[in-house]
Tab-separated table of C-alpha atoms in Angstrom:
chain	number	residue	atom	x	y	z
A	129	PRO	CA	-15.567	16.263	-0.696
A	130	SER	CA	-18.358	14.958	1.404
A	131	ALA	CA	-17.910	11.798	3.429
A	132	GLY	CA	-19.042	8.528	1.942
A	133	ILE	CA	-17.544	8.067	-1.506
A	134	LYS	CA	-19.372	5.513	-3.629
A	135	PRO	CA	-17.401	3.021	-5.764
A	136	ILE	CA	-17.023	4.146	-9.350
A	137	ASN	CA	-16.988	1.797	-12.324
A	138	ARG	CA	-13.928	3.307	-13.974
A	139	HIS	CA	-12.791	2.518	-17.490
A	140	ASN	CA	-9.372	3.209	-18.992
A	141	SER	CA	-8.027	3.717	-15.472
A	142	SER	CA	-4.599	2.251	-16.286
A	143	PHE	CA	-1.954	4.771	-17.309
A	144	SER	CA	1.720	4.255	-18.026
A	145	PRO	CA	4.181	5.462	-15.356
A	146	LYS	CA	5.391	8.137	-17.809
A	147	THR	CA	1.842	9.408	-18.321
A	148	ILE	CA	1.161	9.500	-14.579
A	149	MET	CA	4.465	11.313	-13.959
A	150	ASN	CA	3.278	14.158	-16.184
A	151	MET	CA	-0.126	14.409	-14.496
A	152	THR	CA	-1.067	16.888	-11.821
A	153	VAL	CA	-4.549	15.401	-11.451
A	154	ASP	CA	-5.390	11.752	-12.029
A	155	PRO	CA	-8.682	11.742	-13.966
A	156	ALA	CA	-9.590	8.189	-12.944
A	157	TYR	CA	-8.663	8.611	-9.266
A	158	PRO	CA	-8.775	12.362	-8.562
A	159	GLY	CA	-7.972	11.911	-4.867
A	160	THR	CA	-4.425	10.809	-5.725
A	161	ALA	CA	-1.611	13.099	-4.602
A	162	VAL	CA	0.242	12.430	-7.853
A	163	GLU	CA	3.450	14.341	-7.082
A	164	ARG	CA	3.744	12.641	-3.721
A	165	MET	CA	2.982	9.193	-5.160
A	166	MET	CA	5.749	9.522	-7.737
A	167	ALA	CA	8.175	10.771	-5.066
A	168	VAL	CA	7.361	7.678	-2.986
A	169	ARG	CA	8.071	5.416	-5.937
A	170	SER	CA	11.388	7.199	-6.470
A	171	ARG	CA	12.289	6.428	-2.864
A	172	VAL	CA	11.307	2.788	-3.342
A	173	ALA	CA	13.545	2.617	-6.416
A	174	ALA	CA	16.421	3.935	-4.304
A	175	LEU	CA	16.092	1.244	-1.627
A	176	THR	CA	19.184	-0.954	-1.506
A	177	SER	CA	19.554	-4.683	-0.984
A	178	ASP	CA	20.521	-3.964	2.632
A	179	ASP	CA	17.337	-1.919	3.049
A	180	LEU	CA	15.117	-4.716	1.760
A	181	ASN	CA	16.747	-7.823	3.210
A	182	GLY	CA	17.346	-8.922	6.781
A	183	ASN	CA	15.808	-8.058	10.122
A	184	TRP	CA	12.145	-7.261	9.534
A	185	ALA	CA	11.997	-4.372	11.996
A	186	ASN	CA	14.750	-2.596	10.075
A	187	VAL	CA	13.297	-3.452	6.673
A	188	ARG	CA	9.857	-2.203	7.721
A	189	ARG	CA	11.303	1.122	8.892
A	190	ARG	CA	12.851	1.648	5.467
A	191	ILE	CA	9.553	0.793	3.788
A	192	LEU	CA	7.774	3.310	6.009
A	193	TRP	CA	10.384	5.949	5.142
A	194	ALA	CA	10.037	5.238	1.430
A	195	GLY	CA	6.282	5.622	1.762
A	196	GLY	CA	6.553	8.975	3.506
A	197	LEU	CA	5.429	7.671	6.904
A	198	LYS	CA	6.965	8.147	10.326
A	199	ASP	CA	7.728	5.121	12.476
A	200	LEU	CA	5.402	5.769	15.426
A	201	PRO	CA	4.947	2.426	17.229
A	202	LYS	CA	4.124	4.046	20.571
A	203	SER	CA	1.483	6.510	19.403
A	204	ILE	CA	-2.195	5.982	20.127
A	205	PRO	CA	-4.146	4.244	17.332
A	206	GLY	CA	-5.935	6.943	15.379
A	207	GLN	CA	-3.365	9.517	16.467
A	208	GLY	CA	-0.502	8.649	14.141
A	209	TYR	CA	0.179	5.062	15.259
A	210	THR	CA	2.001	3.182	12.483
A	211	GLY	CA	3.022	0.053	14.396
A	212	HIS	CA	0.479	-1.905	12.364
A	213	SER	CA	1.690	-0.641	8.983
A	214	PHE	CA	2.997	-3.552	6.878
A	215	ASN	CA	2.924	-5.633	10.051
A	216	ASP	CA	-0.294	-7.551	9.417
A	217	SER	CA	-2.140	-9.036	6.458
A	218	ASN	CA	-4.204	-6.019	5.510
A	219	HIS	CA	-2.535	-2.647	6.208
A	220	VAL	CA	-0.198	-2.983	3.242
A	221	ASP	CA	-1.329	-0.363	0.700
A	222	LEU	CA	0.794	2.779	0.769
A	223	THR	CA	-1.673	5.422	-0.344
A	224	CYS	CA	-0.887	9.050	-1.140
A	225	MET	CA	-4.054	11.095	-1.027
A	226	LEU	CA	-4.712	14.811	-1.413
A	227	ASP	CA	-5.146	16.754	1.825
A	228	LYS	CA	-8.801	17.407	1.031
A	229	GLU	CA	-9.438	13.642	0.932
A	230	ASN	CA	-7.880	12.832	4.340
A	231	ASP	CA	-11.149	12.972	6.246
A	232	ASN	CA	-13.209	10.937	3.788
A	233	LEU	CA	-15.235	8.222	5.522
A	234	ASN	CA	-16.230	4.709	4.548
A	235	ASP	CA	-19.993	4.718	4.027
A	236	GLY	CA	-20.053	0.928	3.933
A	237	SER	CA	-18.925	0.633	0.327
A	238	VAL	CA	-15.593	-0.902	1.348
A	239	LYS	CA	-16.485	-4.306	2.706
A	240	GLN	CA	-14.924	-5.742	5.886
A	241	ILE	CA	-13.914	-2.218	6.946
A	242	ALA	CA	-15.591	-0.287	9.748
A	243	VAL	CA	-18.223	2.195	8.647
A	244	GLY	CA	-16.743	5.623	9.243
A	245	ASN	CA	-13.052	4.648	9.374
A	246	LEU	CA	-11.869	8.212	10.069
A	247	LEU	CA	-8.137	8.257	9.344
A	248	GLY	CA	-7.464	11.956	8.761
A	249	PRO	CA	-5.996	12.900	12.169
A	250	GLY	CA	-3.545	9.994	12.083
A	251	ILE	CA	-2.541	10.723	8.494
A	252	ARG	CA	-1.672	14.317	9.328
A	253	ILE	CA	0.460	13.296	12.325
A	254	ALA	CA	2.326	10.414	10.648
A	255	THR	CA	2.989	11.927	7.211
A	256	LEU	CA	6.542	12.984	6.342
A	257	PRO	CA	6.086	16.339	4.583
A	258	GLU	CA	9.168	16.398	2.369
A	259	LEU	CA	7.694	14.185	-0.365
A	260	GLY	CA	5.204	16.803	-1.503
A	261	PRO	CA	1.593	17.836	-0.979
A	262	GLY	CA	-0.916	15.393	0.462
A	263	GLY	CA	-0.650	12.631	3.008
A	264	SER	CA	0.581	9.060	3.247
A	265	TRP	CA	-1.119	6.142	4.958
A	266	SER	CA	-1.021	2.336	5.019
A	267	THR	CA	-4.605	1.605	4.024
A	268	CYS	CA	-6.410	-1.738	4.039
A	269	ALA	CA	-6.094	-3.972	0.985
A	270	ASN	CA	-9.447	-5.808	1.352
A	271	GLY	CA	-11.247	-5.668	-1.986
A	272	CYS	CA	-8.132	-5.181	-4.110
A	273	ASP	CA	-8.761	-8.495	-5.863
A	274	GLN	CA	-11.703	-6.969	-7.723
A	275	GLU	CA	-11.407	-4.956	-10.932
A	276	PRO	CA	-11.475	-2.071	-10.493
A	277	PRO	CA	-10.181	-2.458	-6.922
A	278	GLN	CA	-12.788	-1.897	-4.216
A	279	ASP	CA	-10.401	-1.191	-1.348
A	280	VAL	CA	-9.947	1.783	0.974
A	281	ALA	CA	-7.465	3.587	-1.285
A	282	HIS	CA	-9.498	3.410	-4.466
A	283	VAL	CA	-12.975	3.842	-2.959
A	284	GLN	CA	-12.746	5.809	0.303
A	285	PHE	CA	-9.872	8.072	-0.801
A	286	ARG	CA	-10.431	7.892	-4.584
A	287	SER	CA	-6.695	7.308	-4.907
A	288	ARG	CA	-4.291	4.960	-6.568
A	289	ILE	CA	-1.763	3.199	-4.381
A	290	ALA	CA	1.891	4.189	-4.529
A	291	PHE	CA	2.746	0.604	-3.675
A	292	LYS	CA	1.396	-2.568	-2.095
A	293	LEU	CA	3.382	-5.069	-0.027
A	294	VAL	CA	2.552	-8.682	-0.869
A	295	TRP	CA	4.175	-11.728	0.719
A	296	VAL	CA	5.415	-14.329	-1.741
A	297	PRO	CA	3.799	-17.780	-1.395
A	298	ASN	CA	7.116	-19.617	-1.299
A	299	PRO	CA	7.278	-22.374	1.343
A	300	ALA	CA	8.566	-20.065	4.096
A	301	PHE	CA	6.516	-16.989	3.095
A	302	ASP	CA	9.623	-14.963	3.963
A	303	ARG	CA	9.939	-13.023	0.714
A	304	PHE	CA	7.882	-10.037	-0.329
A	305	ALA	CA	7.393	-7.697	-3.257
A	306	LEU	CA	6.390	-4.052	-3.481
A	307	LEU	CA	3.990	-3.562	-6.389
A	308	ASP	CA	2.570	-0.476	-8.061
A	309	ASP	CA	-1.097	0.241	-8.711
A	310	ASP	CA	-1.088	-1.962	-11.815
A	311	GLY	CA	0.597	-4.864	-10.017
A	312	GLU	CA	4.027	-4.268	-11.557
A	313	GLU	CA	7.088	-4.927	-9.428
A	314	LEU	CA	8.886	-1.964	-7.862
A	315	ALA	CA	11.143	-3.880	-5.452
A	316	ARG	CA	11.489	-7.182	-3.628
A	317	GLY	CA	13.161	-8.434	-0.481
A	318	ARG	CA	13.538	-11.206	2.043
A	319	ALA	CA	12.887	-10.689	5.739
A	320	SER	CA	14.099	-12.486	8.827
A	321	GLU	CA	13.580	-12.156	12.578
A	322	GLY	CA	10.423	-10.595	13.896
A	323	LEU	CA	8.242	-11.093	10.826
A	324	PRO	CA	4.463	-10.842	11.053
A	325	SER	CA	3.063	-14.261	11.933
A	326	LEU	CA	2.967	-16.909	9.226
A	327	TYR	CA	-0.825	-16.782	9.400
A	328	GLN	CA	-0.809	-13.030	8.667
A	329	ARG	CA	1.603	-13.465	5.757
A	330	GLN	CA	-0.501	-16.253	4.279
A	331	LEU	CA	-3.675	-14.213	4.755
A	332	ASN	CA	-2.017	-11.259	3.027
A	333	TYR	CA	-1.430	-13.399	-0.054
A	334	SER	CA	-4.996	-14.743	0.056
A	335	ILE	CA	-6.298	-11.147	-0.206
A	336	VAL	CA	-4.653	-10.730	-3.614
A	337	LYS	CA	-4.802	-14.326	-4.891
A	338	GLY	CA	-6.067	-14.531	-8.452
A	339	SER	CA	-5.776	-10.782	-9.042
A	340	LYS	CA	-3.287	-8.601	-10.902
A	341	TYR	CA	-1.496	-8.157	-7.571
A	342	ALA	CA	-0.687	-11.875	-7.377
A	343	LYS	CA	1.059	-12.290	-10.730
A	344	VAL	CA	4.493	-11.070	-9.673
A	345	VAL	CA	4.599	-12.932	-6.354
A	346	ASP	CA	3.324	-16.113	-7.987
A	347	ALA	CA	6.189	-15.870	-10.474
A	348	ILE	CA	8.725	-15.250	-7.692
A	349	ALA	CA	7.402	-18.256	-5.797
A	350	GLN	CA	8.070	-20.466	-8.802
A	351	GLU	CA	11.754	-19.579	-8.545
A	352	TYR	CA	11.856	-21.331	-5.157
A	353	VAL	CA	9.907	-24.500	-5.900
A	354	SER	CA	12.082	-27.434	-4.841
């Protein structure tokens, strides 16, 4: 498709996991690599307590693996670099898009994101191929608090997210949840040592606050109110 995908006011865009599993094309978000997205969620479901708890560097590597991304902290930004993935407030949406969508550009429709925002070359380098057709990337979550979401995944790539990482607003902001496109919980964990800064974790929560992506983490936070 041509660069510059306009936001679409989609209706009936929520499908059950069973329905999505049987799809080859997502009618609401036709840029979704459905087979790959479901394979990513299967990997997330297989993550163990050891995978999701403890040293953040190790936890993040397992999250990257589950999402079908290589750990490339020394690559050049734009050429496969994934050192930022899940390591700041915003690059927390694991998106699986069809190959033909990789080079889509932001025409300005996604706010607070650079116009252009060419990600295709990096996606092709960093994607683990064994999860099926399409690519994986950690796209920006800005705009996900709107309904329908107006973020990079849903607008620029016309794709659902396989999962989103959201930090729980407990006092230490040291717990997180992985949520699906509808905001339902896929997994949760608790990180230590080498976390993104407290400011970044708090900002991450502020991006989703009040939206469907805040419900699970708000509930988790209540479990730790003293």
